[in-house]
């Protein structure tokens, strides 16, 4: 059985590279992943998956965060069609921002295994120099200001490759497989809506991965688990003041920029926490209409993070107190709009040990790294899925699929060695087939 998995996966090498480059060329940000979702839904349907969930079947409406306006969504729907999205699968709900797909394979009685693949891009302008392979070889982003700079084009590709291998192996599988193609990981927007819909409530084993750079000569092809990602909350903080002529009647105004600036300075003065790491960042500040007008509106885009969900709650409470106080001092009103977030996570040690031993035994050409240094200093809303599975006694892990990278993730020259695609397809397929044999 295991030799067949490698054989089937390697047959997908050329297709996977082409598929990844197509996704890279047509990146889509959170809740805009219309073309991507339509292609995934079409592929899973044509493969013969028993259930292919889309639209409101995937994400609970009330749990979505940071959804673009109707006008913005409709504008991109037209772009997705122009990009060649399969229109018979581009549903009205997708056009309304209900993106993401879940493919389900029912193979009789047995455990339920869920795999998660995130599919969204970042709001970045891709490098347009000949040193950058996607530009040089003609698969750089066609949407100015949107870019797959984190590898989610690869994740979507890996998920579809796994889907193909598992269909060929389904006669040897006993249980249920859920392939979750998640929208809106960037900014922590999408996982919460999938969890709230109940899709993780019956899952016994949950696995996710992220393409990751090599940490040095001792790093392998796979790290079977990570730990310690930071819990986080992301906000748009609006300050509403009162406009007035800055020279003629300054006493009649309430300066929203002053409130925002005061908040920024004091957010960075939040005391650190003795129980673990904390982070705060204000990444955007906007406001005002002219130099002689007291501004009546300013907005901050900010986030807080903590080593645990509890420490993050401390940072959250401090941030709310500071923003409200800054508004009060300036005579303004403050509104904090939650845009996304996640919890801290911990891979199950016995589960990641099982995966490591399985890959070493059945795929000895792949080097498995120790998880001792696999601390994840970032934040990832996969934590919400992992924690939900673990809450009811299931096992979960978040792996690293190691590959060479041309530039760091979240940079304009990001690219990765596509060899990792087939390697990851092999690993995911192996784990599923072994768990459900």
XYZ file of C-alpha atoms in Angstrom:
437
model
C 0.000 0.000 0.000
C 2.694 2.476 0.988
C 4.661 2.012 -2.225
C 1.506 2.800 -4.196
C 1.100 6.093 -2.320
C 4.543 7.240 -3.408
C 3.925 6.028 -6.954
C 0.610 7.885 -7.234
C 2.026 11.052 -5.670
C 5.028 11.164 -7.984
C 2.721 10.812 -10.970
C 1.269 14.191 -9.904
C 4.577 16.069 -9.935
C 4.156 17.938 -13.218
C 0.443 18.587 -12.645
C 1.116 19.893 -9.137
C 3.798 22.319 -10.277
C 1.478 23.664 -12.989
C -1.444 23.894 -10.571
C 0.626 25.758 -7.994
C 1.789 28.245 -10.612
C -1.787 28.827 -11.747
C -2.859 29.590 -8.173
C 0.210 31.807 -7.744
C -0.671 33.775 -10.864
C -4.243 34.317 -9.637
C -3.973 35.112 -5.909
C -7.050 35.962 -3.855
C -7.233 37.534 -0.404
C -9.527 36.550 2.475
C -13.167 36.064 1.412
C -12.208 36.828 -2.202
C -10.992 33.253 -2.909
C -13.720 32.733 -5.526
C -11.718 31.382 -8.451
C -9.621 29.238 -6.120
C -12.710 27.791 -4.414
C -14.497 27.154 -7.708
C -11.490 25.258 -9.081
C -11.217 23.200 -5.890
C -14.951 22.400 -5.903
C -14.796 21.389 -9.571
C -11.764 19.171 -9.012
C -13.234 17.384 -5.988
C -16.560 16.868 -7.753
C -14.908 15.433 -10.848
C -12.764 13.145 -8.685
C -15.966 11.714 -7.234
C -15.905 12.954 -3.647
C -19.059 11.939 -1.804
C -19.771 15.428 -0.479
C -18.383 18.728 -1.736
C -19.464 21.541 0.569
C -19.290 25.164 -0.584
C -20.700 28.569 0.335
C -22.696 28.772 3.564
C -22.237 25.024 4.070
C -18.583 25.746 4.933
C -18.541 28.954 6.987
C -21.116 30.087 9.552
C -22.291 33.528 8.511
C -22.365 35.031 12.013
C -18.781 33.927 12.756
C -17.073 35.531 9.744
C -14.843 38.536 10.435
C -13.295 41.191 8.221
C -15.621 40.599 5.270
C -15.178 43.053 2.336
C -18.051 45.198 1.108
C -20.603 43.859 -1.365
C -19.232 46.194 -4.042
C -15.680 44.931 -3.523
C -16.791 41.308 -3.647
C -18.813 41.782 -6.825
C -15.912 43.573 -8.499
C -13.643 40.629 -7.788
C -16.281 38.140 -8.915
C -16.013 39.738 -12.347
C -12.229 39.486 -12.156
C -12.447 35.807 -11.160
C -14.594 35.094 -14.213
C -12.135 36.983 -16.415
C -9.392 34.791 -14.932
C -11.231 31.701 -16.143
C -13.015 30.556 -12.996
C -15.318 27.618 -13.839
C -18.617 29.501 -13.754
C -20.772 26.428 -13.107
C -18.954 26.079 -9.752
C -18.671 29.807 -8.995
C -21.870 29.979 -6.961
C -23.780 33.093 -5.935
C -22.738 32.456 -2.335
C -19.067 32.384 -3.336
C -19.598 35.731 -5.051
C -20.921 37.016 -1.716
C -17.659 36.054 -0.008
C -18.647 32.613 1.271
C -15.467 30.987 0.043
C -13.735 27.780 1.060
C -14.520 24.161 0.229
C -14.770 20.924 2.202
C -14.471 17.610 0.375
C -15.651 14.511 2.248
C -14.894 10.877 1.495
C -17.054 8.295 3.283
C -15.369 4.898 3.418
C -17.454 2.966 5.920
C -17.047 2.732 9.661
C -13.895 4.054 11.267
C -12.286 7.213 12.609
C -12.744 10.663 11.114
C -9.569 12.334 9.824
C -9.502 16.007 8.816
C -6.758 17.748 6.846
C -6.612 21.530 6.542
C -5.181 23.553 3.643
C -5.386 27.359 3.669
C -5.896 29.057 0.297
C -5.725 32.863 0.649
C -2.986 35.316 -0.310
C -1.496 38.494 1.138
C -2.000 42.135 0.223
C 1.476 42.668 -1.231
C 2.920 43.844 -4.544
C 5.006 41.057 -6.061
C 8.579 41.623 -7.177
C 8.760 42.399 -10.888
C 12.447 41.820 -11.585
C 14.101 39.060 -13.589
C 15.760 37.743 -10.417
C 12.295 36.643 -9.249
C 11.419 33.289 -10.830
C 7.609 33.781 -10.976
C 8.134 37.034 -12.893
C 10.874 35.593 -15.084
C 8.866 32.475 -15.982
C 5.513 34.180 -16.399
C 3.492 33.141 -13.358
C 3.731 36.253 -11.182
C 0.536 37.738 -9.779
C -1.884 39.284 -12.257
C -3.558 41.326 -9.510
C -1.444 44.319 -8.506
C -1.178 44.399 -4.721
C -2.155 40.761 -4.144
C 0.463 38.013 -3.865
C 0.913 34.460 -2.654
C 3.820 35.400 -0.392
C 3.298 32.728 2.261
C 2.919 29.513 0.276
C -0.835 28.992 0.403
C -0.794 28.410 -3.352
C 1.302 25.387 -2.464
C -1.040 24.331 0.326
C -4.080 24.354 -1.979
C -2.086 22.335 -4.504
C -1.010 19.810 -1.883
C -4.627 19.391 -0.794
C -5.807 18.627 -4.313
C -2.942 16.194 -4.804
C -3.878 14.373 -1.604
C -7.479 14.293 -2.838
C -6.381 12.457 -5.988
C -4.203 9.935 -4.166
C -6.880 9.121 -1.582
C -9.473 8.495 -4.277
C -7.155 5.861 -5.753
C -6.672 4.340 -2.287
C -10.266 4.530 -1.063
C -10.838 0.763 -1.207
C -8.155 0.395 1.475
C -9.538 3.147 3.719
C -12.012 2.527 6.534
C -13.440 5.721 7.974
C -14.122 9.283 6.876
C -11.780 11.882 5.397
C -12.493 15.611 5.435
C -10.338 17.874 3.262
C -10.821 21.423 4.532
C -9.748 24.165 2.115
C -9.874 27.165 4.422
C -10.360 30.792 3.381
C -8.933 33.742 5.253
C -6.013 32.422 7.288
C -4.103 35.677 6.898
C -5.475 37.921 9.613
C -7.103 34.993 11.400
C -10.492 35.399 9.722
C -11.540 32.018 8.344
C -11.010 29.133 10.773
C -13.410 30.493 13.385
C -16.327 30.396 10.935
C -15.573 26.786 9.960
C -15.235 25.683 13.584
C -18.471 27.479 14.500
C -20.261 25.527 11.776
C -19.381 22.285 13.578
C -17.106 20.707 10.983
C -14.483 19.718 13.593
C -16.887 18.339 16.191
C -16.655 14.708 15.040
C -12.977 14.676 14.047
C -10.702 12.112 15.712
C -7.434 13.111 14.009
C -6.576 16.552 12.645
C -3.482 17.462 10.614
C -2.274 20.675 9.028
C 1.015 21.799 7.556
C 2.846 24.886 6.375
C 5.700 25.148 3.913
C 8.652 26.321 5.964
C 12.270 27.327 5.372
C 15.113 25.105 6.394
C 16.542 25.957 9.793
C 20.013 24.745 8.864
C 21.947 21.655 7.740
C 20.398 19.493 10.473
C 16.849 20.334 9.420
C 14.958 17.649 7.528
C 12.112 17.487 5.035
C 9.390 17.246 7.669
C 8.805 18.387 11.220
C 5.804 16.346 12.413
C 4.566 18.928 14.899
C 4.985 22.474 16.178
C 4.095 24.144 19.435
C 3.613 27.492 21.104
C 2.043 29.700 18.429
C 0.906 32.977 19.954
C -2.738 33.694 20.639
C -3.798 36.961 19.030
C -6.574 39.466 18.377
C -6.600 41.908 15.475
C -8.600 45.149 15.531
C -9.513 48.167 13.489
C -9.764 50.933 16.088
C -11.873 53.908 14.996
C -11.700 57.273 16.755
C -14.578 59.655 16.051
C -14.082 63.316 16.918
C -15.561 66.603 15.736
C -14.358 68.596 12.736
C -13.657 72.316 13.034
C -11.531 75.019 11.395
C -8.068 74.634 12.893
C -7.370 78.384 12.812
C -10.772 79.963 13.285
C -12.489 77.754 15.858
C -10.068 75.177 17.261
C -11.960 75.000 20.555
C -15.015 73.617 18.752
C -13.198 70.547 17.446
C -12.187 67.199 18.907
C -9.048 65.880 17.216
C -9.347 62.184 16.345
C -5.697 61.960 15.262
C -4.582 63.197 18.687
C -6.653 60.419 20.269
C -5.163 57.838 17.904
C -1.598 59.061 18.447
C -2.024 59.007 22.216
C -3.343 55.459 21.968
C -0.357 54.333 19.875
C 2.191 55.646 22.366
C 0.458 54.067 25.341
C -0.196 50.735 23.635
C 3.555 50.296 23.406
C 3.792 51.046 27.133
C 1.687 48.048 28.198
C 3.709 46.196 30.873
C 5.025 42.803 29.786
C 3.545 39.713 31.461
C 5.552 37.587 33.898
C 4.004 34.327 32.682
C 5.042 34.547 29.043
C 5.677 36.412 25.818
C 3.507 39.359 24.793
C 3.379 41.415 21.615
C 1.611 44.568 20.457
C 1.819 46.288 17.096
C 0.120 49.164 15.337
C 0.708 48.608 11.640
C -1.477 51.306 10.071
C -2.685 54.736 11.137
C -4.903 56.843 8.896
C -6.941 59.983 9.417
C -7.676 63.564 8.506
C -8.709 65.442 5.396
C -6.535 68.564 5.355
C -3.895 70.512 7.250
C -6.330 73.224 8.366
C -9.140 70.900 9.446
C -9.362 69.323 12.880
C -9.881 65.656 11.916
C -13.116 63.993 12.948
C -11.968 60.440 12.189
C -8.827 58.338 12.531
C -8.294 54.599 12.422
C -5.594 52.247 13.670
C -4.972 48.711 12.455
C -3.449 46.935 15.429
C -2.966 43.569 17.062
C -2.053 42.044 20.401
C -0.497 38.629 20.978
C 0.289 36.434 23.952
C 2.053 33.148 24.653
C -1.239 31.705 25.883
C -4.879 32.557 25.369
C -4.941 33.897 28.945
C -1.928 36.168 28.434
C -3.439 37.404 25.186
C -6.624 38.270 27.114
C -4.491 40.413 29.428
C -3.066 42.269 26.428
C -6.542 42.616 24.960
C -7.967 44.142 28.139
C -5.062 46.583 28.405
C -5.430 47.635 24.766
C -9.148 48.266 25.139
C -8.596 50.335 28.279
C -5.896 52.444 26.633
C -7.851 53.119 23.440
C -10.941 54.150 25.390
C -8.905 56.405 27.691
C -7.163 58.053 24.728
C -10.548 58.774 23.178
C -11.938 60.193 26.429
C -8.979 62.542 26.916
C -9.453 64.004 23.421
C -13.236 64.215 23.729
C -13.694 61.535 21.090
C -15.579 58.276 20.768
C -13.769 54.963 20.274
C -14.994 51.857 18.468
C -12.885 48.677 18.271
C -13.901 46.312 15.462
C -12.540 42.772 15.746
C -11.057 41.637 12.423
C -9.556 38.271 13.292
C -7.636 36.202 15.781
C -6.527 32.839 17.031
C -5.575 30.881 20.115
C -2.340 29.307 21.268
C -1.820 25.707 20.180
C 0.109 22.597 21.107
C 0.549 19.541 18.898
C -0.165 16.238 20.674
C 3.210 14.691 21.493
C 2.105 11.084 21.034
C 0.489 11.915 17.691
C 3.498 13.743 16.267
C 5.758 10.923 17.508
C 3.539 8.426 15.667
C 3.780 10.500 12.465
C 7.541 10.845 12.757
C 8.061 7.116 13.232
C 5.636 6.264 10.411
C 7.392 8.507 7.888
C 10.851 7.296 8.935
C 9.769 3.679 8.469
C 7.720 3.932 5.270
C 9.397 6.841 3.467
C 13.067 6.650 4.481
C 14.088 9.028 1.698
C 12.448 11.835 3.710
C 14.377 13.144 6.698
C 12.249 13.793 9.784
C 13.378 16.585 12.111
C 13.070 16.799 15.859
C 10.243 18.958 17.190
C 12.331 20.315 20.074
C 13.038 23.592 18.291
C 9.731 23.800 16.414
C 8.448 26.786 18.368
C 6.028 28.801 16.246
C 6.471 32.470 17.189
C 3.768 33.566 14.792
C 0.022 33.180 15.062
C -2.186 30.811 13.082
C -5.931 30.334 13.255
C -5.461 26.614 12.658
C -5.159 26.710 16.454
C -8.945 27.073 16.688
C -9.430 23.844 14.741
C -6.761 21.982 16.702
C -8.143 23.085 20.041
C -11.702 22.108 19.114
C -10.551 18.594 18.167
C -8.448 18.253 21.316
C -11.302 19.489 23.521
C -13.351 16.384 22.727
C -10.448 13.958 23.012
C -9.129 13.953 19.449
C -5.511 14.293 18.368
C -4.078 17.206 16.390
C -0.769 18.338 14.966
C 0.536 21.192 12.839
C 3.520 20.089 10.743
C 6.288 21.895 8.868
C 6.950 20.879 5.255
C 10.514 22.100 4.822
C 11.732 23.513 1.518
C 14.290 25.919 0.096
C 12.985 29.457 -0.337
C 14.193 32.292 -2.545
C 13.175 34.862 0.058
C 11.473 34.869 3.422
C 7.728 34.467 3.711
C 5.727 37.707 3.612
C 8.305 39.346 1.340
C 7.776 40.488 -2.244
C 10.370 38.057 -3.663
C 8.989 34.953 -1.922
C 9.134 31.681 -3.853
C 9.824 28.068 -2.882
C 11.233 24.829 -4.293
C 8.232 22.974 -5.719
C 9.724 19.583 -4.819
C 7.940 20.008 -1.483
C 4.554 19.584 -3.180
C 4.920 15.880 -3.950
C 6.717 15.228 -0.655
C 3.823 16.730 1.303
C 1.230 14.876 -0.795
C 3.037 11.636 0.054
C 3.174 12.405 3.780
C -0.478 13.423 4.132
C -1.670 10.437 2.102
C 0.512 8.054 4.107
C -0.834 9.300 7.432
C -4.470 9.073 6.344
C -4.103 5.600 4.863
C -2.285 4.319 7.953
C -4.811 5.796 10.392
C -7.730 4.350 8.427
C -6.245 1.028 7.278
